[in-house]
PDB file of N, CA, C and O in Angstrom:
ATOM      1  N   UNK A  14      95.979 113.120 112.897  1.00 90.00           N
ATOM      2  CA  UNK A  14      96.223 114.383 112.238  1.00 90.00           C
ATOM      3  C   UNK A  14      95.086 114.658 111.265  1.00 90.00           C
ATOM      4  O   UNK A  14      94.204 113.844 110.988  1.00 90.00           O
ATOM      5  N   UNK A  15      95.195 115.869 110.783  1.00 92.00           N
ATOM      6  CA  UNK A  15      94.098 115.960 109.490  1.00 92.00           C
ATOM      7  C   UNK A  15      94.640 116.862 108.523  1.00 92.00           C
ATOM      8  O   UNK A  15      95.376 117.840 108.658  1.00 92.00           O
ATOM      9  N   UNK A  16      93.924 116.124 107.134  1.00 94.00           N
ATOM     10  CA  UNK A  16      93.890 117.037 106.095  1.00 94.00           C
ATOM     11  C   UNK A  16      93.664 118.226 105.941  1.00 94.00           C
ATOM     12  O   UNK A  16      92.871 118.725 106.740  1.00 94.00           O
ATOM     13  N   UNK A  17      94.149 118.939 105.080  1.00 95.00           N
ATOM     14  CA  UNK A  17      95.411 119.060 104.220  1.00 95.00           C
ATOM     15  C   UNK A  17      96.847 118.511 104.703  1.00 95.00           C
ATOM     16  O   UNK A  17      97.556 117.730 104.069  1.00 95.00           O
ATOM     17  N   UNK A  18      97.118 119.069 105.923  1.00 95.00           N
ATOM     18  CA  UNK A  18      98.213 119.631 106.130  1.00 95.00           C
ATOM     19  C   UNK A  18      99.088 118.470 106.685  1.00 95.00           C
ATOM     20  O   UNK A  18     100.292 118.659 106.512  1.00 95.00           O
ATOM     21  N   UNK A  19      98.791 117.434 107.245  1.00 94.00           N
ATOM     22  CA  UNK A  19      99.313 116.746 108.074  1.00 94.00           C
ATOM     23  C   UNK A  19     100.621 116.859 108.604  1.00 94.00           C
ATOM     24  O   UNK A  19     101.632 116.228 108.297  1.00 94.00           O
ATOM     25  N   UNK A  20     100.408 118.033 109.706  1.00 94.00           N
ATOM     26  CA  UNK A  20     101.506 118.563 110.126  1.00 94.00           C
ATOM     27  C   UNK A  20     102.207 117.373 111.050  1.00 94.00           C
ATOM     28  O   UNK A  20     103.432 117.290 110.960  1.00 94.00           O
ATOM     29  N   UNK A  21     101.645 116.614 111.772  1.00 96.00           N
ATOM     30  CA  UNK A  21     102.043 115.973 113.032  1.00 96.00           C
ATOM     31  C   UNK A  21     102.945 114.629 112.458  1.00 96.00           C
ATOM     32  O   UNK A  21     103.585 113.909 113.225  1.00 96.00           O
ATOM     33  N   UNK A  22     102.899 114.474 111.372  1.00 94.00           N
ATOM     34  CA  UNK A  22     103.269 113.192 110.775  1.00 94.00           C
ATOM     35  C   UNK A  22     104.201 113.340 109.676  1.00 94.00           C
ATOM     36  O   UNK A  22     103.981 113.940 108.624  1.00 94.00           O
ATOM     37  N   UNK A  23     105.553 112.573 110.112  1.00 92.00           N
ATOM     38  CA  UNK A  23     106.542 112.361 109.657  1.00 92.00           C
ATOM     39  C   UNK A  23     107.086 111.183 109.383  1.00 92.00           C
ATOM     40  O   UNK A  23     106.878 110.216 110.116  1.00 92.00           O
ATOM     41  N   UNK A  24     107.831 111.114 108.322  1.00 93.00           N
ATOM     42  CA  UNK A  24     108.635 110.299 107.932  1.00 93.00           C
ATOM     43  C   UNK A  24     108.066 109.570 106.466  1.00 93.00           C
ATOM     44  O   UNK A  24     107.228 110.321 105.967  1.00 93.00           O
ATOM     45  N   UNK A  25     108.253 108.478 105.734  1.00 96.00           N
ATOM     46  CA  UNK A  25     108.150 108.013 104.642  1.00 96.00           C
ATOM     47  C   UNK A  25     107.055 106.618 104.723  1.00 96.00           C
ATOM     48  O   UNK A  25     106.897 105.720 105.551  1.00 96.00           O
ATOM     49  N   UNK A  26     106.755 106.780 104.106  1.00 98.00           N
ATOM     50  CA  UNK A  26     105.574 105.504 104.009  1.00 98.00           C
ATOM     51  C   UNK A  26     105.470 104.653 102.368  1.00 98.00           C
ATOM     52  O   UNK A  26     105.469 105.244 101.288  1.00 98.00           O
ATOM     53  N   UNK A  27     105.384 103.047 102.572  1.00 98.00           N
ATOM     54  CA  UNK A  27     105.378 102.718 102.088  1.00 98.00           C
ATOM     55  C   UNK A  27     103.583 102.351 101.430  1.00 98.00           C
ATOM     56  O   UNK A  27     103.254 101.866 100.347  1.00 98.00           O
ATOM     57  N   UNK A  28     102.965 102.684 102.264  1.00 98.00           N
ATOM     58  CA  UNK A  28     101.773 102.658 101.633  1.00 98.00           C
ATOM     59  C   UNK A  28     100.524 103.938 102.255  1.00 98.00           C
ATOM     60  O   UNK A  28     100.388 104.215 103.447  1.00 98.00           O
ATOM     61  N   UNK A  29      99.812 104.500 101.235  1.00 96.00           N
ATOM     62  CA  UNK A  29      99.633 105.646 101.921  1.00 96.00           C
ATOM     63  C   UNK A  29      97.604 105.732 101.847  1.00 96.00           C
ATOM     64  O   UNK A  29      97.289 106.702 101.158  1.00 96.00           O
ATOM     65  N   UNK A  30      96.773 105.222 102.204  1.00 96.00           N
ATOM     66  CA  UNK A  30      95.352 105.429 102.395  1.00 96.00           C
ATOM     67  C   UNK A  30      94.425 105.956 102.373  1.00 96.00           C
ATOM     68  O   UNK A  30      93.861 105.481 103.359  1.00 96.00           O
ATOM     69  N   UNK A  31      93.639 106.788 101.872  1.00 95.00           N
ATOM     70  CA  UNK A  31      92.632 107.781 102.150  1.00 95.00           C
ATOM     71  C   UNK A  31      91.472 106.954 101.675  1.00 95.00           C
ATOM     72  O   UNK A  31      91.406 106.284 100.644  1.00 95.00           O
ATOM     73  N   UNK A  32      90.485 107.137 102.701  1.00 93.00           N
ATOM     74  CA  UNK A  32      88.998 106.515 102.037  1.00 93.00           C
ATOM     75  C   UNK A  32      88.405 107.410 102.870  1.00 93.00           C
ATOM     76  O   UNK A  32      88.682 107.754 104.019  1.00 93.00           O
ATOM     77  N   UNK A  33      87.037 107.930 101.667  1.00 88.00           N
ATOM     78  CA  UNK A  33      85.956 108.650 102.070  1.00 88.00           C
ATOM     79  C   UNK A  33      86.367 110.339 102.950  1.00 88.00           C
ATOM     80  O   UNK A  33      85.746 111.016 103.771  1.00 88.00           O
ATOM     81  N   UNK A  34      87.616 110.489 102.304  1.00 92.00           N
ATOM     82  CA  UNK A  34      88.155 112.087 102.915  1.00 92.00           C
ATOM     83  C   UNK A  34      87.936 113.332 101.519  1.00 92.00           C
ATOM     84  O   UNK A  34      87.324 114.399 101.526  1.00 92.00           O
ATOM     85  N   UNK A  35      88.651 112.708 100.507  1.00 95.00           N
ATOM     86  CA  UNK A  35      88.372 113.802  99.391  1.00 95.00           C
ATOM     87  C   UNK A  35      88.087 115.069  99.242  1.00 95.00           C
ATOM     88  O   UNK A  35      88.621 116.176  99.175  1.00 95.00           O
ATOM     89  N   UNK A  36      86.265 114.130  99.186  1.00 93.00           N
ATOM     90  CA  UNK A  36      85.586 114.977  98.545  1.00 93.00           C
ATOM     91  C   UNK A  36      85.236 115.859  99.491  1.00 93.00           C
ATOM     92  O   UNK A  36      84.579 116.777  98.999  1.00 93.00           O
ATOM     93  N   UNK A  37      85.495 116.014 101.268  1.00 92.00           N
ATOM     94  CA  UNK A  37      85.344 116.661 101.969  1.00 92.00           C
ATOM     95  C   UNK A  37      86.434 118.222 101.876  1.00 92.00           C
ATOM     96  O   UNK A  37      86.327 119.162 102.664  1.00 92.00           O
ATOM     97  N   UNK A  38      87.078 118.177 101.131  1.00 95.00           N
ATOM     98  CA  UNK A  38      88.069 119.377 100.871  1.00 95.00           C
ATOM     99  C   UNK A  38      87.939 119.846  99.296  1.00 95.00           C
ATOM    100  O   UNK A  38      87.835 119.210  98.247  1.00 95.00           O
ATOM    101  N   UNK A  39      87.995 121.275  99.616  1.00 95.00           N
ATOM    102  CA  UNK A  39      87.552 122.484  98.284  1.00 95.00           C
ATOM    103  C   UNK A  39      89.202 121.841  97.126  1.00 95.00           C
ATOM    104  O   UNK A  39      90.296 121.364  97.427  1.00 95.00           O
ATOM    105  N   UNK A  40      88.780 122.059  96.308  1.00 94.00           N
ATOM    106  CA  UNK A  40      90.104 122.060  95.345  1.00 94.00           C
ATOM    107  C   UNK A  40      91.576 122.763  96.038  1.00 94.00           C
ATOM    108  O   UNK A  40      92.581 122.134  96.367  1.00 94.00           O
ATOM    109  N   UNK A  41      91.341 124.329  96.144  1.00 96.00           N
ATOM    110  CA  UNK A  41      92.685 124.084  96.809  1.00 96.00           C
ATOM    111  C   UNK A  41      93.772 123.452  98.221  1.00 96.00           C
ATOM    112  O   UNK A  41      94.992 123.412  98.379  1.00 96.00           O
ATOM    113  N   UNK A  42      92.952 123.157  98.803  1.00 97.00           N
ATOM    114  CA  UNK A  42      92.701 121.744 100.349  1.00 97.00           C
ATOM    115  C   UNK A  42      93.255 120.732  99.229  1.00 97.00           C
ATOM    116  O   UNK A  42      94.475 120.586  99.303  1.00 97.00           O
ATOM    117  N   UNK A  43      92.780 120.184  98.461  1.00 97.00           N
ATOM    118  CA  UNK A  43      93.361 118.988  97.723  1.00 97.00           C
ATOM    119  C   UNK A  43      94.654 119.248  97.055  1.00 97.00           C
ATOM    120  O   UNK A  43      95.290 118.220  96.823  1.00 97.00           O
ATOM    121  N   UNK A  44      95.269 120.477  96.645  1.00 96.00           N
ATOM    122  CA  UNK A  44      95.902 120.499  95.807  1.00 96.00           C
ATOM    123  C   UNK A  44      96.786 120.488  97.219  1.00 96.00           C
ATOM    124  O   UNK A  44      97.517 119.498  97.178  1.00 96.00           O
ATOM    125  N   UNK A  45      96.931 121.046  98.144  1.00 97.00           N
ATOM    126  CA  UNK A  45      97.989 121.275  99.368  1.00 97.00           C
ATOM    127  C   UNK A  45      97.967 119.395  99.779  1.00 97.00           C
ATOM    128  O   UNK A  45      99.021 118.794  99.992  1.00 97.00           O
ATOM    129  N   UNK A  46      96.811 118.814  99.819  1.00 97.00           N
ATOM    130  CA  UNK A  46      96.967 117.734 100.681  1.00 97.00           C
ATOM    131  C   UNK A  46      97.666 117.070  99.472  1.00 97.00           C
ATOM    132  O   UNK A  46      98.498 116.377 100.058  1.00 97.00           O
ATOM    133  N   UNK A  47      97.849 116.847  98.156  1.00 97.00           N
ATOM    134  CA  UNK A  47      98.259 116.282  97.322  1.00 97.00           C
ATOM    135  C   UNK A  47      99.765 116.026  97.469  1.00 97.00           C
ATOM    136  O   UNK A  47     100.494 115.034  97.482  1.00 97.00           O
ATOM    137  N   UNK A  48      99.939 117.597  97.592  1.00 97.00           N
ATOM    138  CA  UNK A  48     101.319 118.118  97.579  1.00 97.00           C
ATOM    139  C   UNK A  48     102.079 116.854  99.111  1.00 97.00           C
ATOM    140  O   UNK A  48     102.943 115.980  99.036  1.00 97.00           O
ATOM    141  N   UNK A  49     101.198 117.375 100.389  1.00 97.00           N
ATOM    142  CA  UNK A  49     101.735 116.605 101.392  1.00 97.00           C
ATOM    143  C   UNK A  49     101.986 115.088 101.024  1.00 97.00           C
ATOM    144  O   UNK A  49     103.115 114.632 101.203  1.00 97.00           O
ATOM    145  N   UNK A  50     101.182 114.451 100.619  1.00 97.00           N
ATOM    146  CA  UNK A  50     100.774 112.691 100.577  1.00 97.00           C
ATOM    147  C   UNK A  50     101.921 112.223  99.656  1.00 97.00           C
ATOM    148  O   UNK A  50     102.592 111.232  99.945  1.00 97.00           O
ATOM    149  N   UNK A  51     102.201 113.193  98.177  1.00 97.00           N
ATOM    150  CA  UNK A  51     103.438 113.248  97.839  1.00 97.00           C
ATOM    151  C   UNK A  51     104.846 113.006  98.288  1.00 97.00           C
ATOM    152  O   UNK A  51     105.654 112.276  97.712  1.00 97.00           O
ATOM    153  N   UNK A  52     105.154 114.043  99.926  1.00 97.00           N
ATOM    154  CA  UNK A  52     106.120 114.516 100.620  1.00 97.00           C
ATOM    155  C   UNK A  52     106.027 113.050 101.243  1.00 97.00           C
ATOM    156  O   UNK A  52     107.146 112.573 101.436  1.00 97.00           O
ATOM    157  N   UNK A  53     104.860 112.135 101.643  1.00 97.00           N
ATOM    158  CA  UNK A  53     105.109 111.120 102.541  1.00 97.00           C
ATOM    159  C   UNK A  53     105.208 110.110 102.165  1.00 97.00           C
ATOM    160  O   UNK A  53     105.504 109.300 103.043  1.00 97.00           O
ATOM    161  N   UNK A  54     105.039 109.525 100.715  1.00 97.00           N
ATOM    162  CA  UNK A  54     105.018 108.647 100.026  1.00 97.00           C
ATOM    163  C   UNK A  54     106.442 108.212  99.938  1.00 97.00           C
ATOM    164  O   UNK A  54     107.225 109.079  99.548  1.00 97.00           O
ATOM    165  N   UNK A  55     106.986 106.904 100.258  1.00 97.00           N
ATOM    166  CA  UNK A  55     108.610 106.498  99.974  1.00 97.00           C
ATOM    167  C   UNK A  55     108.450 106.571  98.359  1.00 97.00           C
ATOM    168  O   UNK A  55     107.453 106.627  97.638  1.00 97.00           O
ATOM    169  N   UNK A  56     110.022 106.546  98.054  1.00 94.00           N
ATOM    170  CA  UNK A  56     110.627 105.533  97.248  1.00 94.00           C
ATOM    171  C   UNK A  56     109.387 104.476  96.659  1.00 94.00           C
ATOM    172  O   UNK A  56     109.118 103.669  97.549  1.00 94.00           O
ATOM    173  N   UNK A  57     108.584 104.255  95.458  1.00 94.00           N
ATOM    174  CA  UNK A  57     107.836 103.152  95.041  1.00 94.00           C
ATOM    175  C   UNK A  57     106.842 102.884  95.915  1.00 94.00           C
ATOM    176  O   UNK A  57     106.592 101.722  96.237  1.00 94.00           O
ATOM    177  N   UNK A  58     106.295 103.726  96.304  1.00 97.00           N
ATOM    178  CA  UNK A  58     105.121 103.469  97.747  1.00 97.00           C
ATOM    179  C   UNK A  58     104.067 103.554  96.314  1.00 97.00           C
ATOM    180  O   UNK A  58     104.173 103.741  95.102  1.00 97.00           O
ATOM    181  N   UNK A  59     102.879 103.251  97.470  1.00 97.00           N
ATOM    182  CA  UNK A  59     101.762 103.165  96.815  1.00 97.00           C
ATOM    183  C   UNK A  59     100.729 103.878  97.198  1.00 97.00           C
ATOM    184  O   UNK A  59     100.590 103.714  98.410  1.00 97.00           O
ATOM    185  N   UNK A  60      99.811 104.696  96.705  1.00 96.00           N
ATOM    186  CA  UNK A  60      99.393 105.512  97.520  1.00 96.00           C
ATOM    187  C   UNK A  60      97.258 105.301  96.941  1.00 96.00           C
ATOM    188  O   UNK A  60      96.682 105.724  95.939  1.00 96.00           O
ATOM    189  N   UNK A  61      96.906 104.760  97.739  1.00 96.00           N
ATOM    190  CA  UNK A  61      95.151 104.448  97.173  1.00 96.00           C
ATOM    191  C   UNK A  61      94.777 105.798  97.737  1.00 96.00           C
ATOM    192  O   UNK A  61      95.223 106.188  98.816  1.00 96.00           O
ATOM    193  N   UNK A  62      94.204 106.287  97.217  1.00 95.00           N
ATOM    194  CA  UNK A  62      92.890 106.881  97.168  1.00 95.00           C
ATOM    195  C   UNK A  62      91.195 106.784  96.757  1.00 95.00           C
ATOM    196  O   UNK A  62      90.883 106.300  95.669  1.00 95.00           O
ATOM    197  N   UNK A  63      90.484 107.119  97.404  1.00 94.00           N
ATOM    198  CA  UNK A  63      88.860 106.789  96.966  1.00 94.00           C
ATOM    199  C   UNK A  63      88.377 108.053  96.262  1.00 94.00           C
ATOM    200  O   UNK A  63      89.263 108.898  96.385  1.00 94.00           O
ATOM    201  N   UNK A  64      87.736 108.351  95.836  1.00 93.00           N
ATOM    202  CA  UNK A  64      87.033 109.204  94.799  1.00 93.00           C
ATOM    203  C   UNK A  64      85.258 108.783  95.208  1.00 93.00           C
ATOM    204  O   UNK A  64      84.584 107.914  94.655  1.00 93.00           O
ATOM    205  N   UNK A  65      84.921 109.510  96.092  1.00 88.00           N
ATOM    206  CA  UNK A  65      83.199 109.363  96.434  1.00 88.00           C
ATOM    207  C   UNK A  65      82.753 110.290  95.547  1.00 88.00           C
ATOM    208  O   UNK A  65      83.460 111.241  95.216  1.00 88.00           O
ATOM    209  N   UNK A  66      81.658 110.116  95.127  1.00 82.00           N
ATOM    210  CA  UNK A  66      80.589 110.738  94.332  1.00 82.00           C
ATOM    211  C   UNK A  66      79.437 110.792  94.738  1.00 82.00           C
ATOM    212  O   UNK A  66      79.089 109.835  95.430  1.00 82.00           O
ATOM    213  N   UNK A  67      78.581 111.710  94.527  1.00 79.00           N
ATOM    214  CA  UNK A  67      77.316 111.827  95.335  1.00 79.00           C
ATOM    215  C   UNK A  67      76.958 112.440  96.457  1.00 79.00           C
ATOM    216  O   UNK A  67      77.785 112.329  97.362  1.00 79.00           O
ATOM    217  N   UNK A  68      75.743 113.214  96.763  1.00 78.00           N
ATOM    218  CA  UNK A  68      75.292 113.622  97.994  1.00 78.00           C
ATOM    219  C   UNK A  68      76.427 113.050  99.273  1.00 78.00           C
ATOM    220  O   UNK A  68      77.015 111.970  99.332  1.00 78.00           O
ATOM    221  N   UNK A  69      76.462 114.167 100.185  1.00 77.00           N
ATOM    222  CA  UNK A  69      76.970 113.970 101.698  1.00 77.00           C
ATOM    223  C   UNK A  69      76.329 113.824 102.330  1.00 77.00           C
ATOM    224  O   UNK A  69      75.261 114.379 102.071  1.00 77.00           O
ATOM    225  N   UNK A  70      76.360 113.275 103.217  1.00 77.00           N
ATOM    226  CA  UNK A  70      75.305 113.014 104.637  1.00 77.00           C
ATOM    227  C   UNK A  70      75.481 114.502 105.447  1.00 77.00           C
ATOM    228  O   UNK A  70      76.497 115.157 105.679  1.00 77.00           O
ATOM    229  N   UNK A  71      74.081 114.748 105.769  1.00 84.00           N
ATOM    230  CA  UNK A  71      73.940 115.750 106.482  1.00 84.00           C
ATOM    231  C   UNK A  71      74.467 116.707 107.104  1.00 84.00           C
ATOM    232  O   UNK A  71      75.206 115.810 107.508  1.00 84.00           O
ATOM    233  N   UNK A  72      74.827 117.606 107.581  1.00 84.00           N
ATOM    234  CA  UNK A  72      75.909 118.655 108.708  1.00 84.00           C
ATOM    235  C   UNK A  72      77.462 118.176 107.990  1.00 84.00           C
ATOM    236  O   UNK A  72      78.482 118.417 108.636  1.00 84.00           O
ATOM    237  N   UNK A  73      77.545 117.621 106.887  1.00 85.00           N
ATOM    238  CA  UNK A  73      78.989 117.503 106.130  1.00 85.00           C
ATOM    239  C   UNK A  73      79.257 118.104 105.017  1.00 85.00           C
ATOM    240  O   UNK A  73      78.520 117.744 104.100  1.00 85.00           O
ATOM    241  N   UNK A  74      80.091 118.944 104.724  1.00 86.00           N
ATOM    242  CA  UNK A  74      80.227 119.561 103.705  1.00 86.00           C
ATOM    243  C   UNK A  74      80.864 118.399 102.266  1.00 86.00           C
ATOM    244  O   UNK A  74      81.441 117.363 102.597  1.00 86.00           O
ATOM    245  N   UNK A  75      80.715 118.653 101.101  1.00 90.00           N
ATOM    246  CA  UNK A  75      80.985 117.796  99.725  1.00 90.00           C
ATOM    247  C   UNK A  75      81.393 118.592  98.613  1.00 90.00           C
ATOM    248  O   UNK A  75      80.592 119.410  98.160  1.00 90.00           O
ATOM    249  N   UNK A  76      82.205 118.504  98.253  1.00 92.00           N
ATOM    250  CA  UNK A  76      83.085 118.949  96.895  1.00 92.00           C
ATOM    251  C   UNK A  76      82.835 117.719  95.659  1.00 92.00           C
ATOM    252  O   UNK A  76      83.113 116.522  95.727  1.00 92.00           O
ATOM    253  N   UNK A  77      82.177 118.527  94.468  1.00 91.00           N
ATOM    254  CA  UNK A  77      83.078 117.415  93.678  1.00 91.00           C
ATOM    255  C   UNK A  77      83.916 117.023  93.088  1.00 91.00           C
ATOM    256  O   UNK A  77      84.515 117.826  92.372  1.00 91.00           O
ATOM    257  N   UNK A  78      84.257 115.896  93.109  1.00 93.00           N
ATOM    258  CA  UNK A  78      85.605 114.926  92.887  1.00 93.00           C
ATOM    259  C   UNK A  78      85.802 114.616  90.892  1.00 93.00           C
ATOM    260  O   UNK A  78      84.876 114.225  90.179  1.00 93.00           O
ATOM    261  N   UNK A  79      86.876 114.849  90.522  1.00 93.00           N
ATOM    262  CA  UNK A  79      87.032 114.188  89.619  1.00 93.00           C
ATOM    263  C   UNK A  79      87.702 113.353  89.288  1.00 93.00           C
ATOM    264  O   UNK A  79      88.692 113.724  89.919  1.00 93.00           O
ATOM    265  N   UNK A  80      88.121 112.205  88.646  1.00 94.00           N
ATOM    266  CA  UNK A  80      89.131 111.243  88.633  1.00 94.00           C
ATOM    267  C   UNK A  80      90.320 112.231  87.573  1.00 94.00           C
ATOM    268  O   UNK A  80      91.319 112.732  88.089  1.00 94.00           O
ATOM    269  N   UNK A  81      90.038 112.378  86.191  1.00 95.00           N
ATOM    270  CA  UNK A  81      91.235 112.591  85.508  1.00 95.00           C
ATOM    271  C   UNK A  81      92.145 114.502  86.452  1.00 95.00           C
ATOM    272  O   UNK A  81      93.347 114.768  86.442  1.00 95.00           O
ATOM    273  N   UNK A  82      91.206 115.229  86.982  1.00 94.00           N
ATOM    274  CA  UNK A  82      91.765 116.395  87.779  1.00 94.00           C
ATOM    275  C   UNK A  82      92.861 115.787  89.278  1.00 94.00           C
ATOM    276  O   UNK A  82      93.925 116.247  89.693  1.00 94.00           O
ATOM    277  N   UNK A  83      92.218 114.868  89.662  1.00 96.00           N
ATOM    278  CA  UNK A  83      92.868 113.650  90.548  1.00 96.00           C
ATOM    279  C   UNK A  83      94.415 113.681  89.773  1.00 96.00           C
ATOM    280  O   UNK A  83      95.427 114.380  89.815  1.00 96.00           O
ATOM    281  N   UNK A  84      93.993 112.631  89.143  1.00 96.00           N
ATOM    282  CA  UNK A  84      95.292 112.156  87.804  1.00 96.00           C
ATOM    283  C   UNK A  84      96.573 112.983  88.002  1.00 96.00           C
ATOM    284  O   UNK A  84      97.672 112.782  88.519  1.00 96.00           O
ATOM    285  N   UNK A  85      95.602 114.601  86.994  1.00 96.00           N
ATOM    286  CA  UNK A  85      96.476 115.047  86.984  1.00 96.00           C
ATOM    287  C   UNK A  85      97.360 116.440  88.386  1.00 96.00           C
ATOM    288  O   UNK A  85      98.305 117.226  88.453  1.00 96.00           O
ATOM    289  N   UNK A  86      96.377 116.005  89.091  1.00 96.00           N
ATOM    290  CA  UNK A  86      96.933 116.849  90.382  1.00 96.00           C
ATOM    291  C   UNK A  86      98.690 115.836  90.929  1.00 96.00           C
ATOM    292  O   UNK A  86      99.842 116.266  90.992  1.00 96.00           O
ATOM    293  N   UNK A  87      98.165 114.534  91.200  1.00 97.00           N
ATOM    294  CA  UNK A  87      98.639 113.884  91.188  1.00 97.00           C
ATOM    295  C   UNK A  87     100.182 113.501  90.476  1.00 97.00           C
ATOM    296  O   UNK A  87     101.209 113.395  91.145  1.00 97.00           O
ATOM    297  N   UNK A  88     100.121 113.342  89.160  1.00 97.00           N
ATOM    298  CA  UNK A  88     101.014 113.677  88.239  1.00 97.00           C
ATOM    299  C   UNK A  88     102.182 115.106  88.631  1.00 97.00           C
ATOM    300  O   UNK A  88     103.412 115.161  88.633  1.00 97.00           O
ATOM    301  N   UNK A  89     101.268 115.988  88.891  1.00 97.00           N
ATOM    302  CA  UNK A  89     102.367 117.278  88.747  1.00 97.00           C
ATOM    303  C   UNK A  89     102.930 117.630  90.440  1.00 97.00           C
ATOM    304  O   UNK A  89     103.478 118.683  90.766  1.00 97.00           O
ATOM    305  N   UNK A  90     102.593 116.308  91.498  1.00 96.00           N
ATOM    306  CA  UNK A  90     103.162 116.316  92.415  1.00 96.00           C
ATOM    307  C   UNK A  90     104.247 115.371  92.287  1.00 96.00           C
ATOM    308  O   UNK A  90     104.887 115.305  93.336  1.00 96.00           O
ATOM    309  N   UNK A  91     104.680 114.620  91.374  1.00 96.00           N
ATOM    310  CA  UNK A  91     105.491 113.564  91.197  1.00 96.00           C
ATOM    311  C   UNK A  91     105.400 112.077  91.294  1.00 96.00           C
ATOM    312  O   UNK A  91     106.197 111.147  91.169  1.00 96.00           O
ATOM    313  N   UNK A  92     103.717 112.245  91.652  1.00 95.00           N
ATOM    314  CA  UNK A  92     103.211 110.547  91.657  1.00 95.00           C
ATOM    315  C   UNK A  92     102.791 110.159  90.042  1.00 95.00           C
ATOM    316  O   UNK A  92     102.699 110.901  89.064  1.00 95.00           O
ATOM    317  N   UNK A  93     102.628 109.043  90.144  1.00 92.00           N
ATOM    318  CA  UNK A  93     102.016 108.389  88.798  1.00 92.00           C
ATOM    319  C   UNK A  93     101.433 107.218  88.816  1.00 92.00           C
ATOM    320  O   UNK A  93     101.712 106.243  89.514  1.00 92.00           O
ATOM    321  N   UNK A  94     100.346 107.386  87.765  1.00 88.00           N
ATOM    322  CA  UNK A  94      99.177 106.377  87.930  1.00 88.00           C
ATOM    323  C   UNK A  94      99.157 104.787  87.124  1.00 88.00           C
ATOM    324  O   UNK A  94      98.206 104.023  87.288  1.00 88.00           O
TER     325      UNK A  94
END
């Protein structure tokens, strides 16, 4: 499936992954995918995320990332850090 939306994927997860996706989505892409990763996260799950910084490799688009906007995106979806 892909970000934002992860329509195809259901159910609850106890641990939830993203590396090196981020910074590939504009702020509001993050604030929707936030919202989702939220929706899939169980009960006490854990949810990592990466935070890249820096130039993209070529033909890839790059947003930048902040940790405390993270935080608090995060926060006002019902996760906590």
């Amino acid at each position: 499936d892909r970000l934002p939306q992860l329509g195809r994927i259901d159910g609850a997860f106890d641990l939830v992954l993203l590396c090196g996706v981020w910074q590939h989505m504009d702020a509001p892409e993050r604030e929707m995918a936030m919202r989702r990763l939220a929706q899939l996260a169980a009960l006490d799950a854990v949810v990592l995320l990466s935070l890249r910084h820096g130039p993209s490799p070529a033909g890839r688009s790059a947003f930048p990332v902040d940790a405390d906007e993270t935080g608090v995106a995060a926060a006002a979806c019902g996760l906590a850090l």
